[in-house]
PDB file of C-alpha atoms in Angstrom:
ATOM      1  CA  UNK A  55     -61.810 -18.107 -53.805  1.00 69.00           C
ATOM      2  CA  UNK A  56     -58.279 -17.994 -54.975  1.00 69.00           C
ATOM      3  CA  UNK A  57     -56.065 -14.953 -55.695  1.00 71.00           C
ATOM      4  CA  UNK A  58     -54.628 -15.333 -59.692  1.00 69.00           C
ATOM      5  CA  UNK A  59     -50.580 -15.024 -57.494  1.00 72.00           C
ATOM      6  CA  UNK A  60     -51.931 -18.185 -56.049  1.00 74.00           C
ATOM      7  CA  UNK A  61     -53.244 -19.092 -58.918  1.00 70.00           C
ATOM      8  CA  UNK A  62     -50.391 -18.688 -61.217  1.00 74.00           C
ATOM      9  CA  UNK A  63     -48.207 -20.753 -57.526  1.00 77.00           C
ATOM     10  CA  UNK A  64     -49.444 -23.446 -58.522  1.00 76.00           C
ATOM     11  CA  UNK A  65     -49.507 -23.646 -62.218  1.00 76.00           C
ATOM     12  CA  UNK A  66     -46.180 -23.095 -62.101  1.00 78.00           C
ATOM     13  CA  UNK A  67     -44.723 -25.463 -59.550  1.00 80.00           C
ATOM     14  CA  UNK A  68     -46.111 -28.140 -60.334  1.00 82.00           C
ATOM     15  CA  UNK A  69     -44.334 -31.146 -61.509  1.00 86.00           C
ATOM     16  CA  UNK A  70     -41.968 -30.549 -65.320  1.00 92.00           C
ATOM     17  CA  UNK A  71     -44.556 -27.443 -65.886  1.00 91.00           C
ATOM     18  CA  UNK A  72     -41.244 -24.602 -65.188  1.00 89.00           C
ATOM     19  CA  UNK A  73     -39.454 -26.492 -67.469  1.00 91.00           C
ATOM     20  CA  UNK A  74     -41.703 -27.126 -70.337  1.00 94.00           C
ATOM     21  CA  UNK A  75     -42.042 -23.394 -70.270  1.00 92.00           C
ATOM     22  CA  UNK A  76     -38.262 -22.985 -70.984  1.00 91.00           C
ATOM     23  CA  UNK A  77     -37.602 -26.022 -73.546  1.00 94.00           C
ATOM     24  CA  UNK A  78     -40.550 -24.034 -75.679  1.00 95.00           C
ATOM     25  CA  UNK A  79     -39.094 -20.116 -74.955  1.00 93.00           C
ATOM     26  CA  UNK A  80     -35.688 -21.705 -76.437  1.00 93.00           C
ATOM     27  CA  UNK A  81     -36.518 -23.825 -79.579  1.00 94.00           C
ATOM     28  CA  UNK A  82     -40.276 -21.744 -80.543  1.00 95.00           C
ATOM     29  CA  UNK A  83     -42.719 -23.769 -81.826  1.00 97.00           C
ATOM     30  CA  UNK A  84     -42.121 -27.510 -81.840  1.00 97.00           C
ATOM     31  CA  UNK A  85     -43.508 -31.383 -81.992  1.00 96.00           C
ATOM     32  CA  UNK A  86     -44.906 -32.987 -79.433  1.00 95.00           C
ATOM     33  CA  UNK A  87     -42.278 -35.656 -80.070  1.00 94.00           C
ATOM     34  CA  UNK A  88     -39.035 -33.046 -81.056  1.00 96.00           C
ATOM     35  CA  UNK A  89     -40.141 -32.043 -77.316  1.00 96.00           C
ATOM     36  CA  UNK A  90     -40.234 -35.313 -75.439  1.00 96.00           C
ATOM     37  CA  UNK A  91     -36.771 -35.851 -76.859  1.00 96.00           C
ATOM     38  CA  UNK A  92     -35.565 -32.962 -75.445  1.00 95.00           C
ATOM     39  CA  UNK A  93     -36.989 -33.151 -71.763  1.00 94.00           C
ATOM     40  CA  UNK A  94     -36.080 -37.197 -72.024  1.00 91.00           C
ATOM     41  CA  UNK A  95     -36.498 -38.317 -68.697  1.00 94.00           C
ATOM     42  CA  UNK A  96     -39.777 -37.643 -69.094  1.00 94.00           C
ATOM     43  CA  UNK A  97     -42.598 -40.111 -69.505  1.00 96.00           C
ATOM     44  CA  UNK A  98     -45.479 -39.673 -71.840  1.00 95.00           C
ATOM     45  CA  UNK A  99     -48.401 -39.587 -70.430  1.00 96.00           C
ATOM     46  CA  UNK A 100     -47.263 -36.352 -67.523  1.00 95.00           C
ATOM     47  CA  UNK A 101     -45.541 -34.908 -71.043  1.00 96.00           C
ATOM     48  CA  UNK A 102     -49.415 -34.841 -72.418  1.00 96.00           C
ATOM     49  CA  UNK A 103     -51.036 -34.467 -69.140  1.00 94.00           C
ATOM     50  CA  UNK A 104     -48.587 -30.740 -68.808  1.00 95.00           C
ATOM     51  CA  UNK A 105     -49.554 -29.585 -72.173  1.00 96.00           C
ATOM     52  CA  UNK A 106     -53.085 -30.074 -70.963  1.00 95.00           C
ATOM     53  CA  UNK A 107     -53.182 -27.517 -68.511  1.00 92.00           C
ATOM     54  CA  UNK A 108     -51.140 -25.847 -69.624  1.00 93.00           C
ATOM     55  CA  UNK A 109     -52.677 -24.993 -73.118  1.00 94.00           C
ATOM     56  CA  UNK A 110     -56.523 -25.058 -70.985  1.00 92.00           C
ATOM     57  CA  UNK A 111     -54.397 -22.629 -68.636  1.00 88.00           C
ATOM     58  CA  UNK A 112     -54.000 -20.358 -72.508  1.00 91.00           C
ATOM     59  CA  UNK A 113     -50.229 -20.789 -71.832  1.00 92.00           C
ATOM     60  CA  UNK A 114     -49.168 -22.879 -74.561  1.00 95.00           C
ATOM     61  CA  UNK A 115     -50.762 -22.741 -77.630  1.00 97.00           C
ATOM     62  CA  UNK A 116     -51.708 -26.909 -79.804  1.00 97.00           C
ATOM     63  CA  UNK A 117     -51.760 -26.656 -82.996  1.00 97.00           C
ATOM     64  CA  UNK A 118     -52.971 -30.154 -84.919  1.00 95.00           C
ATOM     65  CA  UNK A 119     -52.200 -30.837 -89.053  1.00 94.00           C
ATOM     66  CA  UNK A 120     -54.103 -33.925 -90.106  1.00 93.00           C
ATOM     67  CA  UNK A 121     -51.430 -35.864 -91.429  1.00 91.00           C
ATOM     68  CA  UNK A 122     -50.191 -38.719 -92.006  1.00 91.00           C
ATOM     69  CA  UNK A 123     -48.390 -39.818 -89.158  1.00 88.00           C
ATOM     70  CA  UNK A 124     -50.774 -36.817 -87.121  1.00 89.00           C
ATOM     71  CA  UNK A 125     -48.133 -33.682 -86.562  1.00 93.00           C
ATOM     72  CA  UNK A 126     -49.291 -31.650 -82.946  1.00 95.00           C
ATOM     73  CA  UNK A 127     -46.758 -28.542 -82.270  1.00 97.00           C
ATOM     74  CA  UNK A 128     -47.423 -26.392 -79.533  1.00 97.00           C
ATOM     75  CA  UNK A 129     -46.083 -22.366 -78.650  1.00 97.00           C
ATOM     76  CA  UNK A 130     -46.482 -20.135 -76.315  1.00 96.00           C
ATOM     77  CA  UNK A 131     -49.195 -18.054 -75.725  1.00 94.00           C
ATOM     78  CA  UNK A 132     -48.607 -14.287 -75.826  1.00 92.00           C
ATOM     79  CA  UNK A 133     -50.085 -14.941 -72.937  1.00 87.00           C
ATOM     80  CA  UNK A 134     -46.581 -17.193 -71.374  1.00 89.00           C
ATOM     81  CA  UNK A 135     -43.712 -14.313 -73.769  1.00 86.00           C
ATOM     82  CA  UNK A 136     -45.741 -12.193 -70.502  1.00 83.00           C
ATOM     83  CA  UNK A 137     -45.095 -14.344 -67.973  1.00 79.00           C
ATOM     84  CA  UNK A 138     -42.370 -15.930 -68.936  1.00 78.00           C
ATOM     85  CA  UNK A 139     -40.525 -12.064 -69.353  1.00 79.00           C
ATOM     86  CA  UNK A 140     -41.946 -11.287 -65.736  1.00 73.00           C
ATOM     87  CA  UNK A 141     -39.938 -14.481 -64.206  1.00 71.00           C
ATOM     88  CA  UNK A 142     -37.637 -13.698 -65.861  1.00 72.00           C
TER      89      UNK A 142
END
């Protein structure tokens, strides 16, 4: 059974994870397109993958607004804010 520390280490050591968290911690809730522009060198596929994984781990929240075009905003959860405080 993996320990919480090893789970956390595996999660954070994934490609782009720390950078995504850093961008969101400095920018606040950010729409997907803006996030993609701030991390221009990441592929859309990789950004989507990382965001989904972080959302599944309850580190990010995803707010979907059914507008035209749809607006999707990502932000840090309380769990993420605690994590960032520890990392700093």
